[in-house]
Amino acid sequence: METTVATTASQGDVWGGGNQPLRASYGKMMMWFFIVSDALTFSGFLAAYGFSRFKFVDAWPIADEVFTHFPFLHGVPAPMFYVAFMTFILIFSSVTMVLAVDAGHKMKQSKVAMYMFLTIIGGAVFVGSQAWEWATFIKGEYGAVETKGGKILQFLDTEGNRVAIGSFAESMHSEATEHEPSNGIWFMSGNDQTSYNFEEVKAGFLANDNLLIRTQYLDENGHPTVLSREASVAKIQKDGKLVVEGANLKRNEYGHPLFADFFFFITGFHGFHVFSGVLINIIIFFNVVIGTYERRKSYEMVEKVGLYWHFVDLVWVFVFTFFYLV
Amino acid sequence: MGHHEHSLAIFRGRLKFKSIEQKIWGVFTFLSIITIVEVIFGIIKPEALMVPFMSAFEGGFMATMANIFLSPFIFMKPLNLIFIVLTIVKAYYITWDFMHMRDETKALRRMVVWTAIFLICYLILILLVEGDYIFEVYKSNYVKFDF
């Protein structure tokens, strides 16, 4: 460690500024304090997620059954692999970032530039992956029926495999059309049309004896409850109301609407952090390339943006655990 | 800018590296191993880890106190407990070695870490207790699934 700043000669200046009791520059310390406050924001979101999940703990979707997709592996269930891949990308971009910081300490301009570039690529791959994850989540896979009470009914065959509504719904002539702003409320638009309406799904369900309904309530083993055929028929006739395909902020086919709300909000806010991190990294990268820090004889800016970047990685570690694992 | 000396050891000095680059790659390997373990556990979900280690104590003040102190083992699935512990281990190494918290002064470390940990623990405690209370209200009363 360096010797302390306050020597006998300078002790009179303790309150006069110019000394660094924490041996960190102003900018670095402020970055740390920003990180503390941002960490509290994220923990607010994650704790709110925990609150809502505890509130509906017997009816919460199981993440492994929701996020089972992997690009180019259509129909092959691959729970968790894609998020694990995203986690690796982010940890790896943290490694290149810390290597850039280290190269900065040694004043190696071209090495800093190279590592910054790799970090930017890693961040871009992560944001792209998140976009893909969102698109898959929004599109949905099997579709479901929502009850009058706002709960989700999913369909299974007798072996317990999920069945897509499109595979059994009976096509019927439907009078429903999409809402046009020109005939009515101008600020509302359509897009509520699903590929099958509830009557078609109901008719198809009643005609296929091998279909069962799975409710969003979990049994004592933590699996969603599957109803018997009689109970399923009674349930869809008495409670069924509309078809849900995919997910949005109001309803989702995976279960409780709050699950989708928190998914969009938490991963969206994190993705926004990654996106801004990439932008800041790009600015710093160009500054490195044009030699700003070489002239300044200090690569501390790289260190500060590195702190932010590692923080984004740190948050993802928690999001990964609390959204996908626990 | 002053160049701090970097501490090159992790695991309380049990593992020492020759250079910073080596330490970074060592920490990366360690974090990767933890992530792989988490993913494997998350996919296979061993049956033995899906029920709490012990059941709640009953009767009297001491039983209540025991339930509070041993709550992670009584009310949580061991698998979730493992995930949370591994997450905190990962967070520690990201902060200490990637963000160089290991090389900062003790005062800066405590300002950042203790403040955040205290507030976050408090927030989690309050919200989870409240969430569980509302769950019980829904379960045992005639309140609809309304918000």
Short mmCIF file of C-alpha atoms in Angstrom, two decimals:
data_model
loop_
_atom_site.label_atom_id
_atom_site.label_comp_id
_atom_site.label_asym_id
_atom_site.label_seq_id
_atom_site.Cartn_x
_atom_site.Cartn_y
_atom_site.Cartn_z
CA MET A 1 0.00 0.00 0.00
CA GLU A 2 1.03 3.55 -0.51
CA THR A 3 1.98 5.64 2.47
CA THR A 4 -0.86 7.67 3.89
CA VAL A 5 -1.43 11.11 2.45
CA ALA A 6 -1.54 13.00 5.74
CA THR A 7 1.99 13.80 6.79
CA THR A 8 2.95 16.19 9.57
CA ALA A 9 3.21 18.99 7.08
CA SER A 10 -0.21 18.49 5.57
CA GLN A 11 -2.16 17.65 8.75
CA GLY A 12 -3.49 21.15 9.00
CA ASP A 13 -5.18 20.64 5.62
CA VAL A 14 -7.33 17.68 6.65
CA TRP A 15 -10.50 19.72 6.25
CA GLY A 16 -9.16 21.81 3.41
CA GLY A 17 -9.76 19.21 0.73
CA GLY A 18 -7.24 17.56 -1.49
CA ASN A 19 -6.73 14.42 0.57
CA GLN A 20 -8.33 11.06 -0.05
CA PRO A 21 -9.11 9.32 3.22
CA LEU A 22 -10.54 6.31 1.36
CA ARG A 23 -7.67 6.29 -1.14
CA ALA A 24 -10.19 6.27 -3.95
CA SER A 25 -10.68 9.16 -6.32
CA TYR A 26 -13.88 11.18 -6.22
CA GLY A 27 -15.18 9.63 -9.45
CA LYS A 28 -14.58 6.08 -8.34
CA MET A 29 -16.18 6.63 -4.98
CA MET A 30 -19.24 8.21 -6.56
CA MET A 31 -19.50 5.26 -8.92
CA TRP A 32 -19.55 3.00 -5.86
CA PHE A 33 -22.29 5.07 -4.24
CA PHE A 34 -24.32 5.03 -7.44
CA ILE A 35 -23.92 1.26 -7.50
CA VAL A 36 -25.22 1.00 -3.93
CA SER A 37 -28.32 3.00 -4.81
CA ASP A 38 -28.88 1.07 -8.02
CA ALA A 39 -28.45 -2.19 -6.11
CA LEU A 40 -31.24 -1.03 -3.80
CA THR A 41 -33.47 -0.34 -6.81
CA PHE A 42 -32.90 -3.82 -8.16
CA SER A 43 -33.39 -5.41 -4.77
CA GLY A 44 -36.64 -3.47 -4.54
CA PHE A 45 -37.79 -5.17 -7.75
CA LEU A 46 -36.60 -8.61 -6.72
CA ALA A 47 -38.11 -8.27 -3.24
CA ALA A 48 -41.40 -7.16 -4.82
CA TYR A 49 -41.19 -10.27 -7.00
CA GLY A 50 -40.68 -12.34 -3.83
CA PHE A 51 -43.63 -10.60 -2.20
CA SER A 52 -45.98 -11.40 -5.08
CA ARG A 53 -44.67 -14.92 -5.34
CA PHE A 54 -45.19 -15.55 -1.61
CA LYS A 55 -48.69 -14.10 -1.97
CA PHE A 56 -49.57 -16.64 -4.66
CA VAL A 57 -47.08 -19.29 -3.65
CA ASP A 58 -49.47 -22.15 -4.44
CA ALA A 59 -50.20 -20.89 -7.97
CA TRP A 60 -46.90 -19.56 -9.32
CA PRO A 61 -45.52 -20.75 -12.68
CA ILE A 62 -42.45 -23.00 -12.58
CA ALA A 63 -39.67 -21.22 -14.49
CA ASP A 64 -38.17 -24.40 -16.00
CA GLU A 65 -41.49 -25.11 -17.69
CA VAL A 66 -41.69 -21.60 -19.11
CA PHE A 67 -38.16 -21.05 -20.42
CA THR A 68 -37.49 -24.27 -22.30
CA HIS A 69 -36.41 -22.90 -25.65
CA PHE A 70 -33.02 -22.71 -27.30
CA PRO A 71 -32.41 -21.06 -30.68
CA PHE A 72 -32.45 -23.49 -33.62
CA LEU A 73 -33.62 -26.37 -31.41
CA HIS A 74 -37.30 -26.27 -32.25
CA GLY A 75 -39.42 -28.48 -30.09
CA VAL A 76 -36.49 -29.85 -28.10
CA PRO A 77 -37.08 -28.96 -24.46
CA ALA A 78 -33.90 -27.37 -23.13
CA PRO A 79 -34.85 -25.81 -19.82
CA MET A 80 -32.31 -23.36 -18.41
CA PHE A 81 -29.63 -23.87 -21.08
CA TYR A 82 -30.21 -20.57 -22.79
CA VAL A 83 -30.15 -18.49 -19.61
CA ALA A 84 -27.07 -20.41 -18.52
CA PHE A 85 -25.49 -19.45 -21.85
CA MET A 86 -26.46 -15.80 -21.27
CA THR A 87 -24.93 -15.96 -17.80
CA PHE A 88 -21.67 -17.24 -19.23
CA ILE A 89 -21.64 -14.50 -21.86
CA LEU A 90 -22.04 -11.86 -19.18
CA ILE A 91 -19.44 -13.35 -16.82
CA PHE A 92 -17.04 -13.65 -19.73
CA SER A 93 -17.57 -10.03 -20.73
CA SER A 94 -16.80 -9.15 -17.11
CA VAL A 95 -13.51 -11.00 -17.46
CA THR A 96 -12.55 -9.08 -20.59
CA MET A 97 -13.56 -5.85 -18.82
CA VAL A 98 -11.33 -6.56 -15.83
CA LEU A 99 -8.50 -7.47 -18.21
CA ALA A 100 -9.02 -4.09 -19.89
CA VAL A 101 -8.80 -2.36 -16.50
CA ASP A 102 -5.62 -4.26 -15.73
CA ALA A 103 -4.10 -3.38 -19.11
CA GLY A 104 -5.02 0.23 -18.34
CA HIS A 105 -3.04 0.11 -15.12
CA LYS A 106 -0.08 -0.98 -17.20
CA MET A 107 -0.77 1.77 -19.78
CA LYS A 108 -1.06 -0.66 -22.67
CA GLN A 109 -3.33 1.23 -25.03
CA SER A 110 -3.86 -1.39 -27.73
CA LYS A 111 -4.58 -4.11 -25.18
CA VAL A 112 -7.16 -1.94 -23.44
CA ALA A 113 -8.83 -1.25 -26.78
CA MET A 114 -8.92 -4.94 -27.69
CA TYR A 115 -10.42 -6.01 -24.35
CA MET A 116 -12.95 -3.15 -24.41
CA PHE A 117 -13.99 -4.27 -27.88
CA LEU A 118 -14.51 -7.85 -26.70
CA THR A 119 -16.56 -6.55 -23.75
CA ILE A 120 -18.79 -4.58 -26.11
CA ILE A 121 -19.32 -7.67 -28.25
CA GLY A 122 -20.24 -9.71 -25.17
CA GLY A 123 -22.72 -7.06 -24.06
CA ALA A 124 -24.29 -6.90 -27.50
CA VAL A 125 -24.66 -10.69 -27.63
CA PHE A 126 -26.31 -10.60 -24.22
CA VAL A 127 -28.81 -7.87 -25.18
CA GLY A 128 -29.60 -9.75 -28.39
CA SER A 129 -30.16 -12.95 -26.42
CA GLN A 130 -32.50 -11.14 -24.11
CA ALA A 131 -34.47 -9.82 -27.08
CA TRP A 132 -34.81 -13.39 -28.35
CA GLU A 133 -35.88 -14.56 -24.90
CA TRP A 134 -38.55 -11.86 -24.79
CA ALA A 135 -39.80 -12.64 -28.28
CA THR A 136 -40.14 -16.34 -27.43
CA PHE A 137 -41.90 -15.54 -24.17
CA ILE A 138 -44.32 -13.09 -25.81
CA LYS A 139 -45.13 -15.48 -28.65
CA GLY A 140 -45.93 -18.39 -26.34
CA GLU A 141 -46.04 -22.00 -27.36
CA TYR A 142 -49.13 -23.98 -26.39
CA GLY A 143 -51.78 -21.38 -25.64
CA ALA A 144 -54.21 -21.66 -22.73
CA VAL A 145 -57.71 -20.76 -21.59
CA GLU A 146 -58.41 -18.12 -19.01
CA THR A 147 -61.25 -18.61 -16.55
CA LYS A 148 -63.77 -16.04 -15.42
CA GLY A 149 -61.73 -15.69 -12.23
CA GLY A 150 -58.61 -14.84 -14.23
CA LYS A 151 -56.83 -18.15 -13.75
CA ILE A 152 -55.08 -20.13 -16.47
CA LEU A 153 -56.09 -23.60 -17.67
CA GLN A 154 -53.53 -25.50 -19.73
CA PHE A 155 -54.11 -28.65 -21.77
CA LEU A 156 -52.42 -32.03 -21.44
CA ASP A 157 -52.87 -35.40 -23.10
CA THR A 158 -53.30 -38.53 -20.96
CA GLU A 159 -49.52 -39.12 -20.92
CA GLY A 160 -49.06 -35.71 -19.29
CA ASN A 161 -47.55 -33.93 -22.30
CA ARG A 162 -48.61 -30.39 -23.05
CA VAL A 163 -50.94 -29.98 -26.03
CA ALA A 164 -51.15 -26.83 -28.12
CA ILE A 165 -54.66 -25.42 -28.53
CA GLY A 166 -54.13 -25.21 -32.28
CA SER A 167 -53.85 -29.01 -32.51
CA PHE A 168 -57.37 -29.76 -31.27
CA ALA A 169 -59.48 -26.60 -31.64
CA GLU A 170 -62.29 -26.96 -34.16
CA SER A 171 -62.48 -24.29 -36.80
CA MET A 172 -65.85 -22.61 -36.74
CA HIS A 173 -67.16 -19.62 -38.57
CA SER A 174 -66.61 -16.62 -36.37
CA GLU A 175 -68.27 -13.24 -36.52
CA ALA A 176 -65.54 -11.59 -34.49
CA THR A 177 -63.42 -9.05 -36.29
CA GLU A 178 -60.57 -6.95 -35.17
CA HIS A 179 -61.47 -3.62 -33.65
CA GLU A 180 -60.84 -0.75 -36.06
CA PRO A 181 -60.18 2.72 -34.70
CA SER A 182 -62.60 4.03 -37.33
CA ASN A 183 -65.66 2.31 -35.81
CA GLY A 184 -65.62 3.41 -32.25
CA ILE A 185 -63.04 4.37 -29.76
CA TRP A 186 -60.25 5.89 -31.78
CA PHE A 187 -57.49 5.47 -29.21
CA MET A 188 -58.01 1.74 -28.88
CA SER A 189 -56.63 -0.67 -31.38
CA GLY A 190 -57.26 -4.33 -32.08
CA ASN A 191 -54.72 -7.12 -31.81
CA ASP A 192 -56.76 -8.96 -29.19
CA GLN A 193 -57.65 -11.59 -31.76
CA THR A 194 -56.28 -15.03 -31.00
CA SER A 195 -55.93 -17.66 -33.70
CA TYR A 196 -58.86 -19.61 -32.18
CA ASN A 197 -61.66 -18.26 -30.05
CA PHE A 198 -62.87 -19.85 -26.81
CA GLU A 199 -65.88 -21.61 -28.39
CA GLU A 200 -63.62 -23.36 -30.91
CA VAL A 201 -61.22 -24.51 -28.21
CA LYS A 202 -64.10 -25.70 -26.02
CA ALA A 203 -65.70 -27.68 -28.86
CA GLY A 204 -62.37 -29.27 -29.70
CA PHE A 205 -61.70 -30.11 -26.07
CA LEU A 206 -65.12 -31.77 -25.63
CA ALA A 207 -64.63 -33.79 -28.81
CA ASN A 208 -61.24 -35.21 -27.78
CA ASP A 209 -61.58 -37.65 -24.88
CA ASN A 210 -57.83 -37.87 -24.26
CA LEU A 211 -57.42 -34.23 -23.23
CA LEU A 212 -57.09 -33.10 -19.63
CA ILE A 213 -56.86 -29.72 -17.95
CA ARG A 214 -54.01 -28.60 -15.78
CA THR A 215 -54.72 -25.74 -13.37
CA GLN A 216 -52.15 -23.27 -12.13
CA TYR A 217 -52.51 -24.50 -8.54
CA LEU A 218 -49.61 -26.58 -7.30
CA ASP A 219 -50.18 -29.85 -5.45
CA GLU A 220 -48.24 -30.86 -2.32
CA ASN A 221 -45.32 -32.07 -4.49
CA GLY A 222 -45.07 -28.68 -6.15
CA HIS A 223 -46.46 -29.81 -9.54
CA PRO A 224 -49.46 -28.11 -11.15
CA THR A 225 -52.69 -29.99 -10.43
CA VAL A 226 -54.06 -32.12 -13.30
CA LEU A 227 -57.85 -32.62 -13.26
CA SER A 228 -59.65 -35.84 -14.20
CA ARG A 229 -61.50 -35.90 -17.52
CA GLU A 230 -64.90 -35.31 -15.83
CA ALA A 231 -63.55 -32.47 -13.72
CA SER A 232 -61.82 -31.01 -16.80
CA VAL A 233 -65.02 -31.02 -18.83
CA ALA A 234 -66.96 -29.45 -15.95
CA LYS A 235 -64.22 -26.85 -15.46
CA ILE A 236 -64.07 -25.68 -19.07
CA GLN A 237 -67.87 -25.55 -19.39
CA LYS A 238 -68.43 -23.70 -16.13
CA ASP A 239 -65.41 -21.40 -15.84
CA GLY A 240 -63.75 -21.01 -19.26
CA LYS A 241 -63.88 -17.55 -20.74
CA LEU A 242 -61.22 -16.71 -23.31
CA VAL A 243 -58.15 -17.95 -25.13
CA VAL A 244 -54.70 -16.68 -24.17
CA GLU A 245 -51.76 -17.04 -26.52
CA GLY A 246 -48.34 -15.93 -25.39
CA ALA A 247 -47.80 -13.22 -22.83
CA ASN A 248 -48.38 -9.54 -22.33
CA LEU A 249 -48.80 -7.27 -19.34
CA LYS A 250 -52.45 -8.22 -18.77
CA ARG A 251 -52.43 -11.99 -19.13
CA ASN A 252 -50.11 -14.82 -20.02
CA GLU A 253 -50.52 -18.44 -20.94
CA TYR A 254 -47.93 -19.59 -18.40
CA GLY A 255 -49.93 -18.75 -15.29
CA HIS A 256 -50.26 -15.78 -13.01
CA PRO A 257 -50.13 -12.45 -14.91
CA LEU A 258 -47.75 -11.01 -12.31
CA PHE A 259 -45.14 -13.53 -13.42
CA ALA A 260 -45.03 -11.97 -16.87
CA ASP A 261 -45.19 -8.45 -15.44
CA PHE A 262 -42.16 -9.06 -13.26
CA PHE A 263 -40.37 -10.87 -16.09
CA PHE A 264 -40.78 -7.87 -18.38
CA PHE A 265 -39.98 -5.36 -15.68
CA ILE A 266 -36.95 -6.97 -14.04
CA THR A 267 -35.24 -8.41 -17.12
CA GLY A 268 -36.24 -5.29 -19.04
CA PHE A 269 -34.69 -2.97 -16.48
CA HIS A 270 -31.59 -5.14 -16.38
CA GLY A 271 -31.45 -5.26 -20.18
CA PHE A 272 -31.70 -1.47 -20.22
CA HIS A 273 -28.69 -1.35 -17.90
CA VAL A 274 -26.76 -3.68 -20.18
CA PHE A 275 -27.73 -1.57 -23.17
CA SER A 276 -26.58 1.67 -21.52
CA GLY A 277 -23.43 -0.15 -20.38
CA VAL A 278 -22.70 -1.10 -23.98
CA LEU A 279 -23.18 2.53 -25.08
CA ILE A 280 -20.87 3.84 -22.35
CA ASN A 281 -18.34 1.13 -23.19
CA ILE A 282 -18.42 2.22 -26.84
CA ILE A 283 -17.72 5.84 -25.85
CA ILE A 284 -14.82 4.76 -23.64
CA PHE A 285 -13.55 2.43 -26.37
CA PHE A 286 -13.30 5.32 -28.83
CA ASN A 287 -11.61 7.46 -26.20
CA VAL A 288 -9.05 4.70 -25.72
CA VAL A 289 -8.53 4.38 -29.46
CA ILE A 290 -7.98 8.10 -30.05
CA GLY A 291 -5.56 8.17 -27.13
CA THR A 292 -7.43 10.43 -24.69
CA TYR A 293 -6.33 8.40 -21.69
CA GLU A 294 -2.83 8.00 -23.03
CA ARG A 295 -2.54 11.82 -23.00
CA ARG A 296 -4.21 11.97 -19.58
CA LYS A 297 -1.69 9.34 -18.43
CA SER A 298 -4.47 7.57 -16.58
CA TYR A 299 -6.97 4.92 -17.58
CA GLU A 300 -9.20 5.57 -14.58
CA MET A 301 -12.27 6.08 -16.80
CA VAL A 302 -11.92 2.48 -17.93
CA GLU A 303 -11.88 1.46 -14.28
CA LYS A 304 -15.05 3.45 -13.52
CA VAL A 305 -17.02 2.11 -16.47
CA GLY A 306 -15.68 -1.32 -15.50
CA LEU A 307 -17.25 -0.98 -12.06
CA TYR A 308 -20.60 -0.26 -13.70
CA TRP A 309 -20.21 -3.20 -16.07
CA HIS A 310 -19.37 -5.64 -13.28
CA PHE A 311 -22.36 -4.37 -11.35
CA VAL A 312 -24.62 -5.25 -14.28
CA ASP A 313 -23.12 -8.75 -14.20
CA LEU A 314 -23.65 -8.90 -10.44
CA VAL A 315 -27.34 -8.03 -10.82
CA TRP A 316 -27.75 -10.72 -13.46
CA VAL A 317 -26.35 -13.31 -11.07
CA PHE A 318 -29.22 -12.49 -8.70
CA VAL A 319 -31.87 -12.27 -11.42
CA PHE A 320 -30.72 -15.66 -12.73
CA THR A 321 -31.11 -17.22 -9.28
CA PHE A 322 -34.39 -15.65 -8.25
CA PHE A 323 -36.18 -15.70 -11.58
CA TYR A 324 -34.94 -18.90 -13.14
CA LEU A 325 -33.55 -21.19 -10.43
CA VAL A 326 -35.40 -20.78 -7.15
CA MET B 1 -3.77 7.98 -10.23
CA GLY B 2 -2.06 5.94 -7.59
CA HIS B 3 -1.49 2.31 -8.36
CA HIS B 4 -2.77 0.21 -5.54
CA GLU B 5 -1.03 -3.01 -4.93
CA HIS B 6 -3.28 -5.86 -5.87
CA SER B 7 -3.84 -8.76 -3.59
CA LEU B 8 -3.13 -11.91 -5.60
CA ALA B 9 -4.64 -14.50 -3.26
CA ILE B 10 -8.19 -15.81 -2.98
CA PHE B 11 -9.85 -18.28 -0.61
CA ARG B 12 -8.31 -16.51 2.42
CA GLY B 13 -4.80 -16.85 1.06
CA ARG B 14 -5.06 -20.57 0.30
CA LEU B 15 -4.81 -20.01 -3.44
CA LYS B 16 -2.17 -17.56 -4.65
CA PHE B 17 -1.66 -16.44 -8.22
CA LYS B 18 1.48 -15.15 -9.89
CA SER B 19 -0.12 -12.24 -11.73
CA ILE B 20 -3.38 -10.33 -11.94
CA GLU B 21 -4.27 -11.92 -15.26
CA GLN B 22 -3.87 -15.34 -13.71
CA LYS B 23 -6.04 -14.37 -10.76
CA ILE B 24 -8.76 -13.09 -13.12
CA TRP B 25 -8.79 -16.35 -15.06
CA GLY B 26 -8.76 -18.32 -11.80
CA VAL B 27 -11.79 -16.43 -10.49
CA PHE B 28 -13.52 -16.87 -13.86
CA THR B 29 -12.97 -20.64 -13.67
CA PHE B 30 -14.35 -20.71 -10.15
CA LEU B 31 -17.46 -18.68 -11.12
CA SER B 32 -18.02 -20.92 -14.15
CA ILE B 33 -17.86 -24.05 -12.04
CA ILE B 34 -20.45 -22.61 -9.64
CA THR B 35 -22.75 -21.67 -12.54
CA ILE B 36 -22.44 -25.15 -14.05
CA VAL B 37 -23.27 -26.74 -10.68
CA GLU B 38 -26.32 -24.44 -10.38
CA VAL B 39 -27.58 -25.34 -13.84
CA ILE B 40 -27.10 -29.08 -13.25
CA PHE B 41 -28.99 -28.89 -9.95
CA GLY B 42 -31.66 -26.74 -11.59
CA ILE B 43 -32.25 -29.32 -14.31
CA ILE B 44 -32.15 -32.57 -12.34
CA LYS B 45 -33.68 -31.17 -9.11
CA PRO B 46 -32.65 -34.08 -6.85
CA GLU B 47 -35.67 -35.38 -4.90
CA ALA B 48 -33.69 -35.43 -1.66
CA LEU B 49 -33.18 -31.67 -1.86
CA MET B 50 -36.83 -30.82 -2.52
CA VAL B 51 -38.09 -31.27 1.07
CA PRO B 52 -36.82 -29.22 4.02
CA PHE B 53 -34.13 -30.77 6.18
CA MET B 54 -36.21 -30.60 9.36
CA SER B 55 -39.80 -30.01 10.39
CA ALA B 56 -40.98 -27.14 12.56
CA PHE B 57 -40.71 -27.36 16.35
CA GLU B 58 -43.96 -27.16 18.23
CA GLY B 59 -45.02 -25.89 21.62
CA GLY B 60 -43.73 -23.07 23.70
CA PHE B 61 -41.50 -20.05 23.40
CA MET B 62 -38.27 -21.99 22.84
CA ALA B 63 -39.84 -23.84 19.91
CA THR B 64 -40.79 -20.50 18.32
CA MET B 65 -37.27 -19.17 18.84
CA ALA B 66 -35.79 -22.35 17.35
CA ASN B 67 -38.12 -22.03 14.36
CA ILE B 68 -36.94 -18.46 13.78
CA PHE B 69 -33.22 -19.23 14.08
CA LEU B 70 -33.41 -22.42 12.05
CA SER B 71 -35.95 -21.05 9.55
CA PRO B 72 -33.72 -21.62 6.45
CA PHE B 73 -33.60 -25.31 7.31
CA ILE B 74 -37.21 -25.66 8.41
CA PHE B 75 -39.13 -23.63 5.85
CA MET B 76 -36.92 -23.72 2.74
CA LYS B 77 -36.18 -26.43 0.25
CA PRO B 78 -32.48 -27.31 0.62
CA LEU B 79 -32.09 -26.86 -3.14
CA ASN B 80 -33.18 -23.21 -2.93
CA LEU B 81 -30.92 -22.68 0.04
CA ILE B 82 -28.00 -24.07 -1.98
CA PHE B 83 -28.85 -21.77 -4.91
CA ILE B 84 -28.95 -18.70 -2.67
CA VAL B 85 -25.66 -19.56 -0.93
CA LEU B 86 -23.95 -20.17 -4.30
CA THR B 87 -25.32 -16.85 -5.60
CA ILE B 88 -23.86 -14.98 -2.64
CA VAL B 89 -20.52 -16.73 -3.16
CA LYS B 90 -20.55 -15.62 -6.82
CA ALA B 91 -21.52 -12.07 -5.84
CA TYR B 92 -18.62 -12.01 -3.35
CA TYR B 93 -16.01 -12.96 -5.95
CA ILE B 94 -17.40 -10.59 -8.59
CA THR B 95 -17.28 -7.71 -6.11
CA TRP B 96 -14.00 -8.61 -4.44
CA ASP B 97 -11.91 -9.61 -7.46
CA PHE B 98 -13.54 -8.15 -10.57
CA MET B 99 -14.52 -4.86 -8.93
CA HIS B 100 -11.29 -4.86 -6.89
CA MET B 101 -13.09 -4.38 -3.59
CA ARG B 102 -10.35 -6.53 -2.04
CA ASP B 103 -7.88 -3.69 -2.72
CA GLU B 104 -10.03 -0.83 -1.38
CA THR B 105 -9.73 0.53 2.15
CA LYS B 106 -11.73 -1.15 4.88
CA ALA B 107 -13.85 2.00 5.34
CA LEU B 108 -14.95 2.12 1.69
CA ARG B 109 -15.69 -1.61 1.74
CA ARG B 110 -17.90 -1.31 4.79
CA MET B 111 -19.67 1.82 3.57
CA VAL B 112 -20.73 0.07 0.41
CA VAL B 113 -21.27 -3.50 1.57
CA TRP B 114 -22.76 -3.13 5.04
CA THR B 115 -25.19 -0.40 3.98
CA ALA B 116 -26.49 -2.40 1.05
CA ILE B 117 -26.68 -5.70 2.95
CA PHE B 118 -28.49 -4.19 5.92
CA LEU B 119 -31.12 -2.40 3.79
CA ILE B 120 -31.64 -5.33 1.45
CA CYS B 121 -32.07 -7.85 4.28
CA TYR B 122 -34.57 -5.55 5.97
CA LEU B 123 -36.55 -5.05 2.75
CA ILE B 124 -36.63 -8.77 2.03
CA LEU B 125 -37.73 -9.62 5.57
CA ILE B 126 -40.58 -7.10 5.54
CA LEU B 127 -41.88 -7.96 2.07
CA LEU B 128 -41.68 -11.73 2.39
CA VAL B 129 -43.38 -11.76 5.80
CA GLU B 130 -46.12 -9.54 4.39
CA GLY B 131 -46.50 -11.66 1.25
CA ASP B 132 -46.86 -14.81 3.34
CA TYR B 133 -49.44 -13.09 5.54
CA ILE B 134 -51.57 -12.14 2.51
CA PHE B 135 -51.24 -15.70 1.20
CA GLU B 136 -52.69 -16.97 4.49
CA VAL B 137 -55.53 -14.45 4.29
CA TYR B 138 -56.42 -15.66 0.80
CA LYS B 139 -56.19 -19.29 1.83
CA SER B 140 -58.23 -19.19 4.99
CA ASN B 141 -60.77 -16.48 4.20
CA TYR B 142 -63.32 -15.83 1.54
CA VAL B 143 -61.26 -13.28 -0.33
CA LYS B 144 -61.17 -13.53 -4.10
CA PHE B 145 -58.01 -13.74 -6.18
CA ASP B 146 -58.40 -10.06 -6.96
CA PHE B 147 -55.07 -8.24 -7.14
#
